[in-house]
Amino acid sequence: MAETRTATVNRKTNETDIQLYINLDSYLNQEIVIDTGIGFLDHMYHALAKHSGWSLNLTCKGDLHIDDHHTAEDTAIALGMAFKQALGAPRGIKRFGSAYCPLDEALARSVVDISGRPFADINLGLKREMIGNMSTEMLPHVLLSFAFGAGITLHVDVLKGTNDHHRAESAFKSLAVAIRTAIERTGTDDVPSTKGVL
């Protein structure tokens, strides 16, 4: 039986104090506990973990008396770092994943490459300044920060939708499904690259 892919990351700066545990292979017995102090961000991380098939325990004490920037950015960096650590050497996985996910009138597309080359092109098309107590400008930054922490190539586009909550949530759900496909085990020990290394 293949080894379970898990990681623990503790990341403390003058702005945030983060504790994080991730299990990439617990879709049959998920445990998701998230507390960043930003309700909508918790909701997005919960959707990401749920539809990726992860267990995720993420807590952050951040300088929210200033604003949401450091908490949103740093938790995304830590999550990306934990994902990369848990995944380990990218052998015996599909590498690529893509998904469309709707949420009522909204429709999002995500494409992922576990490439070892961090890149992100994020187009959410959000109009509101805030969703709950989160700045909408931070949502694409969260996805970018996750991609760079994880060392993956990521394209996320919300194709349509009139409700910003729906647009954002469909983006995170489509990312989750794309990641779940990309890290699926193939049953081989092959490095999925013509280079022989990722």
mmCIF file with all atom_site columns, C-alpha atoms in Angstrom:
data_model
loop_
_atom_site.group_PDB
_atom_site.id
_atom_site.type_symbol
_atom_site.label_atom_id
_atom_site.label_alt_id
_atom_site.label_comp_id
_atom_site.label_asym_id
_atom_site.label_entity_id
_atom_site.label_seq_id
_atom_site.pdbx_PDB_ins_code
_atom_site.Cartn_x
_atom_site.Cartn_y
_atom_site.Cartn_z
_atom_site.occupancy
_atom_site.B_iso_or_equiv
_atom_site.pdbx_formal_charge
_atom_site.auth_seq_id
_atom_site.auth_comp_id
_atom_site.auth_asym_id
_atom_site.auth_atom_id
_atom_site.pdbx_PDB_model_num
ATOM 1   C CA . MET A 1 1   ? 0.000   0.000  0.000   1.00 0.00 ? 1   MET A CA 1
ATOM 2   C CA . ALA A 1 2   ? 1.317   3.466  -0.917  1.00 0.00 ? 2   ALA A CA 1
ATOM 3   C CA . GLU A 1 3   ? 2.541   5.705  1.860   1.00 0.00 ? 3   GLU A CA 1
ATOM 4   C CA . THR A 1 4   ? 0.148   8.448  2.962   1.00 0.00 ? 4   THR A CA 1
ATOM 5   C CA . ARG A 1 5   ? 1.294   11.884 1.837   1.00 0.00 ? 5   ARG A CA 1
ATOM 6   C CA . THR A 1 6   ? 1.273   14.240 4.830   1.00 0.00 ? 6   THR A CA 1
ATOM 7   C CA . ALA A 1 7   ? 3.106   17.318 6.066   1.00 0.00 ? 7   ALA A CA 1
ATOM 8   C CA . THR A 1 8   ? 3.194   19.684 9.012   1.00 0.00 ? 8   THR A CA 1
ATOM 9   C CA . VAL A 1 9   ? 4.248   23.308 8.650   1.00 0.00 ? 9   VAL A CA 1
ATOM 10  C CA . ASN A 1 10  ? 4.693   25.823 11.457  1.00 0.00 ? 10  ASN A CA 1
ATOM 11  C CA . ARG A 1 11  ? 5.451   29.293 10.153  1.00 0.00 ? 11  ARG A CA 1
ATOM 12  C CA . LYS A 1 12  ? 5.884   32.285 12.459  1.00 0.00 ? 12  LYS A CA 1
ATOM 13  C CA . THR A 1 13  ? 6.724   35.853 11.488  1.00 0.00 ? 13  THR A CA 1
ATOM 14  C CA . ASN A 1 14  ? 6.179   39.249 13.092  1.00 0.00 ? 14  ASN A CA 1
ATOM 15  C CA . GLU A 1 15  ? 2.845   39.350 11.242  1.00 0.00 ? 15  GLU A CA 1
ATOM 16  C CA . THR A 1 16  ? 1.407   35.825 11.470  1.00 0.00 ? 16  THR A CA 1
ATOM 17  C CA . ASP A 1 17  ? 1.704   32.617 13.491  1.00 0.00 ? 17  ASP A CA 1
ATOM 18  C CA . ILE A 1 18  ? 0.536   29.606 11.460  1.00 0.00 ? 18  ILE A CA 1
ATOM 19  C CA . GLN A 1 19  ? 0.161   25.926 12.341  1.00 0.00 ? 19  GLN A CA 1
ATOM 20  C CA . LEU A 1 20  ? -0.809  23.611 9.495   1.00 0.00 ? 20  LEU A CA 1
ATOM 21  C CA . TYR A 1 21  ? -1.237  19.864 8.951   1.00 0.00 ? 21  TYR A CA 1
ATOM 22  C CA . ILE A 1 22  ? -2.241  18.375 5.607   1.00 0.00 ? 22  ILE A CA 1
ATOM 23  C CA . ASN A 1 23  ? -3.021  14.836 4.463   1.00 0.00 ? 23  ASN A CA 1
ATOM 24  C CA . LEU A 1 24  ? -3.429  14.557 0.700   1.00 0.00 ? 24  LEU A CA 1
ATOM 25  C CA . ASP A 1 25  ? -4.881  11.044 0.852   1.00 0.00 ? 25  ASP A CA 1
ATOM 26  C CA . SER A 1 26  ? -7.751  11.145 3.338   1.00 0.00 ? 26  SER A CA 1
ATOM 27  C CA . TYR A 1 27  ? -10.761 11.545 1.042   1.00 0.00 ? 27  TYR A CA 1
ATOM 28  C CA . LEU A 1 28  ? -12.474 8.572  2.744   1.00 0.00 ? 28  LEU A CA 1
ATOM 29  C CA . ASN A 1 29  ? -12.023 10.052 6.226   1.00 0.00 ? 29  ASN A CA 1
ATOM 30  C CA . GLN A 1 30  ? -11.568 13.799 5.956   1.00 0.00 ? 30  GLN A CA 1
ATOM 31  C CA . GLU A 1 31  ? -11.032 16.089 8.934   1.00 0.00 ? 31  GLU A CA 1
ATOM 32  C CA . ILE A 1 32  ? -11.073 19.786 8.104   1.00 0.00 ? 32  ILE A CA 1
ATOM 33  C CA . VAL A 1 33  ? -10.537 22.446 10.768  1.00 0.00 ? 33  VAL A CA 1
ATOM 34  C CA . ILE A 1 34  ? -9.698  25.969 9.623   1.00 0.00 ? 34  ILE A CA 1
ATOM 35  C CA . ASP A 1 35  ? -9.441  29.179 11.632  1.00 0.00 ? 35  ASP A CA 1
ATOM 36  C CA . THR A 1 36  ? -7.640  32.116 10.046  1.00 0.00 ? 36  THR A CA 1
ATOM 37  C CA . GLY A 1 37  ? -9.783  34.827 11.621  1.00 0.00 ? 37  GLY A CA 1
ATOM 38  C CA . ILE A 1 38  ? -11.168 35.668 8.156   1.00 0.00 ? 38  ILE A CA 1
ATOM 39  C CA . GLY A 1 39  ? -14.489 33.927 7.668   1.00 0.00 ? 39  GLY A CA 1
ATOM 40  C CA . PHE A 1 40  ? -14.620 33.952 3.887   1.00 0.00 ? 40  PHE A CA 1
ATOM 41  C CA . LEU A 1 41  ? -11.020 32.766 3.603   1.00 0.00 ? 41  LEU A CA 1
ATOM 42  C CA . ASP A 1 42  ? -11.859 29.873 5.935   1.00 0.00 ? 42  ASP A CA 1
ATOM 43  C CA . HIS A 1 43  ? -14.784 29.053 3.647   1.00 0.00 ? 43  HIS A CA 1
ATOM 44  C CA . MET A 1 44  ? -12.536 29.011 0.552   1.00 0.00 ? 44  MET A CA 1
ATOM 45  C CA . TYR A 1 45  ? -9.862  26.864 2.206   1.00 0.00 ? 45  TYR A CA 1
ATOM 46  C CA . HIS A 1 46  ? -12.572 24.477 3.407   1.00 0.00 ? 46  HIS A CA 1
ATOM 47  C CA . ALA A 1 47  ? -13.908 24.138 -0.146  1.00 0.00 ? 47  ALA A CA 1
ATOM 48  C CA . LEU A 1 48  ? -10.386 23.592 -1.473  1.00 0.00 ? 48  LEU A CA 1
ATOM 49  C CA . ALA A 1 49  ? -9.639  20.858 1.062   1.00 0.00 ? 49  ALA A CA 1
ATOM 50  C CA . LYS A 1 50  ? -13.035 19.177 0.775   1.00 0.00 ? 50  LYS A CA 1
ATOM 51  C CA . HIS A 1 51  ? -13.019 18.812 -2.995  1.00 0.00 ? 51  HIS A CA 1
ATOM 52  C CA . SER A 1 52  ? -9.298  17.970 -3.172  1.00 0.00 ? 52  SER A CA 1
ATOM 53  C CA . GLY A 1 53  ? -9.878  15.039 -0.818  1.00 0.00 ? 53  GLY A CA 1
ATOM 54  C CA . TRP A 1 54  ? -7.533  16.429 1.837   1.00 0.00 ? 54  TRP A CA 1
ATOM 55  C CA . SER A 1 55  ? -7.622  16.534 5.571   1.00 0.00 ? 55  SER A CA 1
ATOM 56  C CA . LEU A 1 56  ? -6.519  20.008 6.609   1.00 0.00 ? 56  LEU A CA 1
ATOM 57  C CA . ASN A 1 57  ? -5.946  21.585 9.991   1.00 0.00 ? 57  ASN A CA 1
ATOM 58  C CA . LEU A 1 58  ? -4.980  25.241 9.595   1.00 0.00 ? 58  LEU A CA 1
ATOM 59  C CA . THR A 1 59  ? -4.889  27.905 12.271  1.00 0.00 ? 59  THR A CA 1
ATOM 60  C CA . CYS A 1 60  ? -3.486  31.397 12.010  1.00 0.00 ? 60  CYS A CA 1
ATOM 61  C CA . LYS A 1 61  ? -3.141  34.263 14.456  1.00 0.00 ? 61  LYS A CA 1
ATOM 62  C CA . GLY A 1 62  ? -2.458  37.276 12.290  1.00 0.00 ? 62  GLY A CA 1
ATOM 63  C CA . ASP A 1 63  ? -2.321  41.062 12.494  1.00 0.00 ? 63  ASP A CA 1
ATOM 64  C CA . LEU A 1 64  ? -5.943  41.517 11.456  1.00 0.00 ? 64  LEU A CA 1
ATOM 65  C CA . HIS A 1 65  ? -6.032  44.816 13.345  1.00 0.00 ? 65  HIS A CA 1
ATOM 66  C CA . ILE A 1 66  ? -4.057  46.117 10.345  1.00 0.00 ? 66  ILE A CA 1
ATOM 67  C CA . ASP A 1 67  ? -5.918  44.349 7.536   1.00 0.00 ? 67  ASP A CA 1
ATOM 68  C CA . ASP A 1 68  ? -6.363  40.921 5.955   1.00 0.00 ? 68  ASP A CA 1
ATOM 69  C CA . HIS A 1 69  ? -3.293  41.002 3.688   1.00 0.00 ? 69  HIS A CA 1
ATOM 70  C CA . HIS A 1 70  ? -0.658  39.239 5.792   1.00 0.00 ? 70  HIS A CA 1
ATOM 71  C CA . THR A 1 71  ? -3.017  36.537 7.052   1.00 0.00 ? 71  THR A CA 1
ATOM 72  C CA . ALA A 1 72  ? -4.350  35.732 3.580   1.00 0.00 ? 72  ALA A CA 1
ATOM 73  C CA . GLU A 1 73  ? -0.927  35.769 1.918   1.00 0.00 ? 73  GLU A CA 1
ATOM 74  C CA . ASP A 1 74  ? 0.979   33.887 4.620   1.00 0.00 ? 74  ASP A CA 1
ATOM 75  C CA . THR A 1 75  ? -1.598  31.115 5.044   1.00 0.00 ? 75  THR A CA 1
ATOM 76  C CA . ALA A 1 76  ? -1.547  30.567 1.270   1.00 0.00 ? 76  ALA A CA 1
ATOM 77  C CA . ILE A 1 77  ? 2.272   30.400 1.259   1.00 0.00 ? 77  ILE A CA 1
ATOM 78  C CA . ALA A 1 78  ? 2.222   27.938 4.173   1.00 0.00 ? 78  ALA A CA 1
ATOM 79  C CA . LEU A 1 79  ? -0.446  25.820 2.475   1.00 0.00 ? 79  LEU A CA 1
ATOM 80  C CA . GLY A 1 80  ? 1.608   25.712 -0.710  1.00 0.00 ? 80  GLY A CA 1
ATOM 81  C CA . MET A 1 81  ? 4.733   24.736 1.245   1.00 0.00 ? 81  MET A CA 1
ATOM 82  C CA . ALA A 1 82  ? 2.836   21.969 3.046   1.00 0.00 ? 82  ALA A CA 1
ATOM 83  C CA . PHE A 1 83  ? 1.350   20.684 -0.214  1.00 0.00 ? 83  PHE A CA 1
ATOM 84  C CA . LYS A 1 84  ? 4.806   20.510 -1.816  1.00 0.00 ? 84  LYS A CA 1
ATOM 85  C CA . GLN A 1 85  ? 6.314   18.795 1.219   1.00 0.00 ? 85  GLN A CA 1
ATOM 86  C CA . ALA A 1 86  ? 3.465   16.263 1.450   1.00 0.00 ? 86  ALA A CA 1
ATOM 87  C CA . LEU A 1 87  ? 3.593   15.459 -2.255  1.00 0.00 ? 87  LEU A CA 1
ATOM 88  C CA . GLY A 1 88  ? 7.333   14.861 -2.177  1.00 0.00 ? 88  GLY A CA 1
ATOM 89  C CA . ALA A 1 89  ? 9.177   13.999 -5.373  1.00 0.00 ? 89  ALA A CA 1
ATOM 90  C CA . PRO A 1 90  ? 6.576   14.093 -8.168  1.00 0.00 ? 90  PRO A CA 1
ATOM 91  C CA . ARG A 1 91  ? 6.802   10.440 -9.186  1.00 0.00 ? 91  ARG A CA 1
ATOM 92  C CA . GLY A 1 92  ? 3.932   8.163  -10.089 1.00 0.00 ? 92  GLY A CA 1
ATOM 93  C CA . ILE A 1 93  ? 1.346   10.925 -10.380 1.00 0.00 ? 93  ILE A CA 1
ATOM 94  C CA . LYS A 1 94  ? -0.664  12.172 -13.332 1.00 0.00 ? 94  LYS A CA 1
ATOM 95  C CA . ARG A 1 95  ? 1.006   15.629 -13.077 1.00 0.00 ? 95  ARG A CA 1
ATOM 96  C CA . PHE A 1 96  ? -1.681  17.489 -15.054 1.00 0.00 ? 96  PHE A CA 1
ATOM 97  C CA . GLY A 1 97  ? -5.223  18.223 -13.961 1.00 0.00 ? 97  GLY A CA 1
ATOM 98  C CA . SER A 1 98  ? -8.057  20.382 -15.194 1.00 0.00 ? 98  SER A CA 1
ATOM 99  C CA . ALA A 1 99  ? -11.622 20.942 -14.099 1.00 0.00 ? 99  ALA A CA 1
ATOM 100 C CA . TYR A 1 100 ? -14.703 23.052 -14.672 1.00 0.00 ? 100 TYR A CA 1
ATOM 101 C CA . CYS A 1 101 ? -16.903 23.672 -11.641 1.00 0.00 ? 101 CYS A CA 1
ATOM 102 C CA . PRO A 1 102 ? -20.180 25.589 -11.553 1.00 0.00 ? 102 PRO A CA 1
ATOM 103 C CA . LEU A 1 103 ? -21.857 27.242 -8.615  1.00 0.00 ? 103 LEU A CA 1
ATOM 104 C CA . ASP A 1 104 ? -25.318 28.229 -9.770  1.00 0.00 ? 104 ASP A CA 1
ATOM 105 C CA . GLU A 1 105 ? -24.766 30.908 -12.442 1.00 0.00 ? 105 GLU A CA 1
ATOM 106 C CA . ALA A 1 106 ? -20.969 31.011 -11.998 1.00 0.00 ? 106 ALA A CA 1
ATOM 107 C CA . LEU A 1 107 ? -18.558 28.758 -13.881 1.00 0.00 ? 107 LEU A CA 1
ATOM 108 C CA . ALA A 1 108 ? -14.813 28.449 -13.291 1.00 0.00 ? 108 ALA A CA 1
ATOM 109 C CA . ARG A 1 109 ? -11.997 26.556 -14.990 1.00 0.00 ? 109 ARG A CA 1
ATOM 110 C CA . SER A 1 110 ? -8.717  25.546 -13.378 1.00 0.00 ? 110 SER A CA 1
ATOM 111 C CA . VAL A 1 111 ? -5.698  23.911 -15.010 1.00 0.00 ? 111 VAL A CA 1
ATOM 112 C CA . VAL A 1 112 ? -2.787  22.606 -12.922 1.00 0.00 ? 112 VAL A CA 1
ATOM 113 C CA . ASP A 1 113 ? 0.682   21.324 -13.761 1.00 0.00 ? 113 ASP A CA 1
ATOM 114 C CA . ILE A 1 114 ? 2.801   19.853 -10.959 1.00 0.00 ? 114 ILE A CA 1
ATOM 115 C CA . SER A 1 115 ? 5.757   21.236 -12.842 1.00 0.00 ? 115 SER A CA 1
ATOM 116 C CA . GLY A 1 116 ? 8.244   22.422 -10.242 1.00 0.00 ? 116 GLY A CA 1
ATOM 117 C CA . ARG A 1 117 ? 8.048   25.787 -12.010 1.00 0.00 ? 117 ARG A CA 1
ATOM 118 C CA . PRO A 1 118 ? 5.884   28.245 -10.074 1.00 0.00 ? 118 PRO A CA 1
ATOM 119 C CA . PHE A 1 119 ? 3.563   30.311 -12.241 1.00 0.00 ? 119 PHE A CA 1
ATOM 120 C CA . ALA A 1 120 ? 0.031   31.588 -11.832 1.00 0.00 ? 120 ALA A CA 1
ATOM 121 C CA . ASP A 1 121 ? -2.408  33.355 -14.112 1.00 0.00 ? 121 ASP A CA 1
ATOM 122 C CA . ILE A 1 122 ? -5.548  34.145 -12.141 1.00 0.00 ? 122 ILE A CA 1
ATOM 123 C CA . ASN A 1 123 ? -8.634  35.864 -13.559 1.00 0.00 ? 123 ASN A CA 1
ATOM 124 C CA . LEU A 1 124 ? -11.578 35.916 -11.162 1.00 0.00 ? 124 LEU A CA 1
ATOM 125 C CA . GLY A 1 125 ? -13.282 39.073 -12.434 1.00 0.00 ? 125 GLY A CA 1
ATOM 126 C CA . LEU A 1 126 ? -14.580 40.103 -9.010  1.00 0.00 ? 126 LEU A CA 1
ATOM 127 C CA . LYS A 1 127 ? -16.428 43.411 -8.762  1.00 0.00 ? 127 LYS A CA 1
ATOM 128 C CA . ARG A 1 128 ? -17.123 43.910 -5.053  1.00 0.00 ? 128 ARG A CA 1
ATOM 129 C CA . GLU A 1 129 ? -14.513 45.390 -2.736  1.00 0.00 ? 129 GLU A CA 1
ATOM 130 C CA . MET A 1 130 ? -15.245 42.925 0.066   1.00 0.00 ? 130 MET A CA 1
ATOM 131 C CA . ILE A 1 131 ? -16.861 39.521 0.523   1.00 0.00 ? 131 ILE A CA 1
ATOM 132 C CA . GLY A 1 132 ? -17.630 39.229 4.204   1.00 0.00 ? 132 GLY A CA 1
ATOM 133 C CA . ASN A 1 133 ? -14.523 40.514 5.981   1.00 0.00 ? 133 ASN A CA 1
ATOM 134 C CA . MET A 1 134 ? -12.137 39.686 3.131   1.00 0.00 ? 134 MET A CA 1
ATOM 135 C CA . SER A 1 135 ? -10.828 42.032 0.467   1.00 0.00 ? 135 SER A CA 1
ATOM 136 C CA . THR A 1 136 ? -11.625 40.591 -2.948  1.00 0.00 ? 136 THR A CA 1
ATOM 137 C CA . GLU A 1 137 ? -8.224  41.743 -4.243  1.00 0.00 ? 137 GLU A CA 1
ATOM 138 C CA . MET A 1 138 ? -6.656  39.193 -1.899  1.00 0.00 ? 138 MET A CA 1
ATOM 139 C CA . LEU A 1 139 ? -8.428  36.186 -3.446  1.00 0.00 ? 139 LEU A CA 1
ATOM 140 C CA . PRO A 1 140 ? -6.312  36.019 -6.617  1.00 0.00 ? 140 PRO A CA 1
ATOM 141 C CA . HIS A 1 141 ? -3.271  36.795 -4.459  1.00 0.00 ? 141 HIS A CA 1
ATOM 142 C CA . VAL A 1 142 ? -4.075  33.777 -2.275  1.00 0.00 ? 142 VAL A CA 1
ATOM 143 C CA . LEU A 1 143 ? -4.135  31.523 -5.339  1.00 0.00 ? 143 LEU A CA 1
ATOM 144 C CA . LEU A 1 144 ? -0.884  33.024 -6.655  1.00 0.00 ? 144 LEU A CA 1
ATOM 145 C CA . SER A 1 145 ? 0.820   32.658 -3.268  1.00 0.00 ? 145 SER A CA 1
ATOM 146 C CA . PHE A 1 146 ? -0.320  29.030 -3.017  1.00 0.00 ? 146 PHE A CA 1
ATOM 147 C CA . ALA A 1 147 ? 1.017   28.264 -6.504  1.00 0.00 ? 147 ALA A CA 1
ATOM 148 C CA . PHE A 1 148 ? 4.419   29.783 -5.742  1.00 0.00 ? 148 PHE A CA 1
ATOM 149 C CA . GLY A 1 149 ? 4.639   28.070 -2.346  1.00 0.00 ? 149 GLY A CA 1
ATOM 150 C CA . ALA A 1 150 ? 3.714   24.747 -3.955  1.00 0.00 ? 150 ALA A CA 1
ATOM 151 C CA . GLY A 1 151 ? 5.965   25.211 -6.998  1.00 0.00 ? 151 GLY A CA 1
ATOM 152 C CA . ILE A 1 152 ? 3.165   24.501 -9.464  1.00 0.00 ? 152 ILE A CA 1
ATOM 153 C CA . THR A 1 153 ? 1.822   26.068 -12.636 1.00 0.00 ? 153 THR A CA 1
ATOM 154 C CA . LEU A 1 154 ? -1.732  27.277 -12.171 1.00 0.00 ? 154 LEU A CA 1
ATOM 155 C CA . HIS A 1 155 ? -4.317  28.866 -14.464 1.00 0.00 ? 155 HIS A CA 1
ATOM 156 C CA . VAL A 1 156 ? -7.675  29.825 -12.965 1.00 0.00 ? 156 VAL A CA 1
ATOM 157 C CA . ASP A 1 157 ? -10.373 31.624 -14.943 1.00 0.00 ? 157 ASP A CA 1
ATOM 158 C CA . VAL A 1 158 ? -13.916 32.387 -13.902 1.00 0.00 ? 158 VAL A CA 1
ATOM 159 C CA . LEU A 1 159 ? -15.772 32.230 -17.199 1.00 0.00 ? 159 LEU A CA 1
ATOM 160 C CA . LYS A 1 160 ? -19.088 33.690 -16.091 1.00 0.00 ? 160 LYS A CA 1
ATOM 161 C CA . GLY A 1 161 ? -21.206 34.589 -13.107 1.00 0.00 ? 161 GLY A CA 1
ATOM 162 C CA . THR A 1 162 ? -22.905 37.613 -11.582 1.00 0.00 ? 162 THR A CA 1
ATOM 163 C CA . ASN A 1 163 ? -22.410 36.860 -7.881  1.00 0.00 ? 163 ASN A CA 1
ATOM 164 C CA . ASP A 1 164 ? -18.882 37.386 -6.555  1.00 0.00 ? 164 ASP A CA 1
ATOM 165 C CA . HIS A 1 165 ? -19.281 34.828 -3.760  1.00 0.00 ? 165 HIS A CA 1
ATOM 166 C CA . HIS A 1 166 ? -20.260 32.250 -6.369  1.00 0.00 ? 166 HIS A CA 1
ATOM 167 C CA . ARG A 1 167 ? -17.436 33.283 -8.711  1.00 0.00 ? 167 ARG A CA 1
ATOM 168 C CA . ALA A 1 168 ? -14.797 32.929 -6.001  1.00 0.00 ? 168 ALA A CA 1
ATOM 169 C CA . GLU A 1 169 ? -16.134 29.667 -4.639  1.00 0.00 ? 169 GLU A CA 1
ATOM 170 C CA . SER A 1 170 ? -16.409 28.057 -8.063  1.00 0.00 ? 170 SER A CA 1
ATOM 171 C CA . ALA A 1 171 ? -12.757 29.021 -8.657  1.00 0.00 ? 171 ALA A CA 1
ATOM 172 C CA . PHE A 1 172 ? -11.557 27.313 -5.475  1.00 0.00 ? 172 PHE A CA 1
ATOM 173 C CA . LYS A 1 173 ? -13.699 24.244 -6.165  1.00 0.00 ? 173 LYS A CA 1
ATOM 174 C CA . SER A 1 174 ? -12.410 23.899 -9.706  1.00 0.00 ? 174 SER A CA 1
ATOM 175 C CA . LEU A 1 175 ? -8.846  24.227 -8.412  1.00 0.00 ? 175 LEU A CA 1
ATOM 176 C CA . ALA A 1 176 ? -9.551  21.478 -5.889  1.00 0.00 ? 176 ALA A CA 1
ATOM 177 C CA . VAL A 1 177 ? -10.839 19.054 -8.505  1.00 0.00 ? 177 VAL A CA 1
ATOM 178 C CA . ALA A 1 178 ? -7.931  19.847 -10.853 1.00 0.00 ? 178 ALA A CA 1
ATOM 179 C CA . ILE A 1 179 ? -5.396  19.244 -8.063  1.00 0.00 ? 179 ILE A CA 1
ATOM 180 C CA . ARG A 1 180 ? -7.093  15.992 -7.082  1.00 0.00 ? 180 ARG A CA 1
ATOM 181 C CA . THR A 1 181 ? -6.630  14.768 -10.652 1.00 0.00 ? 181 THR A CA 1
ATOM 182 C CA . ALA A 1 182 ? -3.037  16.011 -10.962 1.00 0.00 ? 182 ALA A CA 1
ATOM 183 C CA . ILE A 1 183 ? -1.796  14.252 -7.811  1.00 0.00 ? 183 ILE A CA 1
ATOM 184 C CA . GLU A 1 184 ? -3.665  11.013 -8.442  1.00 0.00 ? 184 GLU A CA 1
ATOM 185 C CA . ARG A 1 185 ? -1.317  8.046  -8.287  1.00 0.00 ? 185 ARG A CA 1
ATOM 186 C CA . THR A 1 186 ? -0.723  6.133  -11.498 1.00 0.00 ? 186 THR A CA 1
ATOM 187 C CA . GLY A 1 187 ? 0.665   2.950  -9.927  1.00 0.00 ? 187 GLY A CA 1
ATOM 188 C CA . THR A 1 188 ? 4.119   3.513  -11.416 1.00 0.00 ? 188 THR A CA 1
ATOM 189 C CA . ASP A 1 189 ? 7.329   5.104  -10.113 1.00 0.00 ? 189 ASP A CA 1
ATOM 190 C CA . ASP A 1 190 ? 7.694   7.119  -13.287 1.00 0.00 ? 190 ASP A CA 1
ATOM 191 C CA . VAL A 1 191 ? 8.621   10.805 -13.342 1.00 0.00 ? 191 VAL A CA 1
ATOM 192 C CA . PRO A 1 192 ? 5.976   12.343 -15.631 1.00 0.00 ? 192 PRO A CA 1
ATOM 193 C CA . SER A 1 193 ? 8.401   14.387 -17.719 1.00 0.00 ? 193 SER A CA 1
ATOM 194 C CA . THR A 1 194 ? 10.464  13.851 -20.853 1.00 0.00 ? 194 THR A CA 1
ATOM 195 C CA . LYS A 1 195 ? 13.340  15.440 -18.907 1.00 0.00 ? 195 LYS A CA 1
ATOM 196 C CA . GLY A 1 196 ? 13.255  12.605 -16.395 1.00 0.00 ? 196 GLY A CA 1
ATOM 197 C CA . VAL A 1 197 ? 13.073  15.075 -13.524 1.00 0.00 ? 197 VAL A CA 1
ATOM 198 C CA . LEU A 1 198 ? 10.641  17.700 -12.224 1.00 0.00 ? 198 LEU A CA 1
#
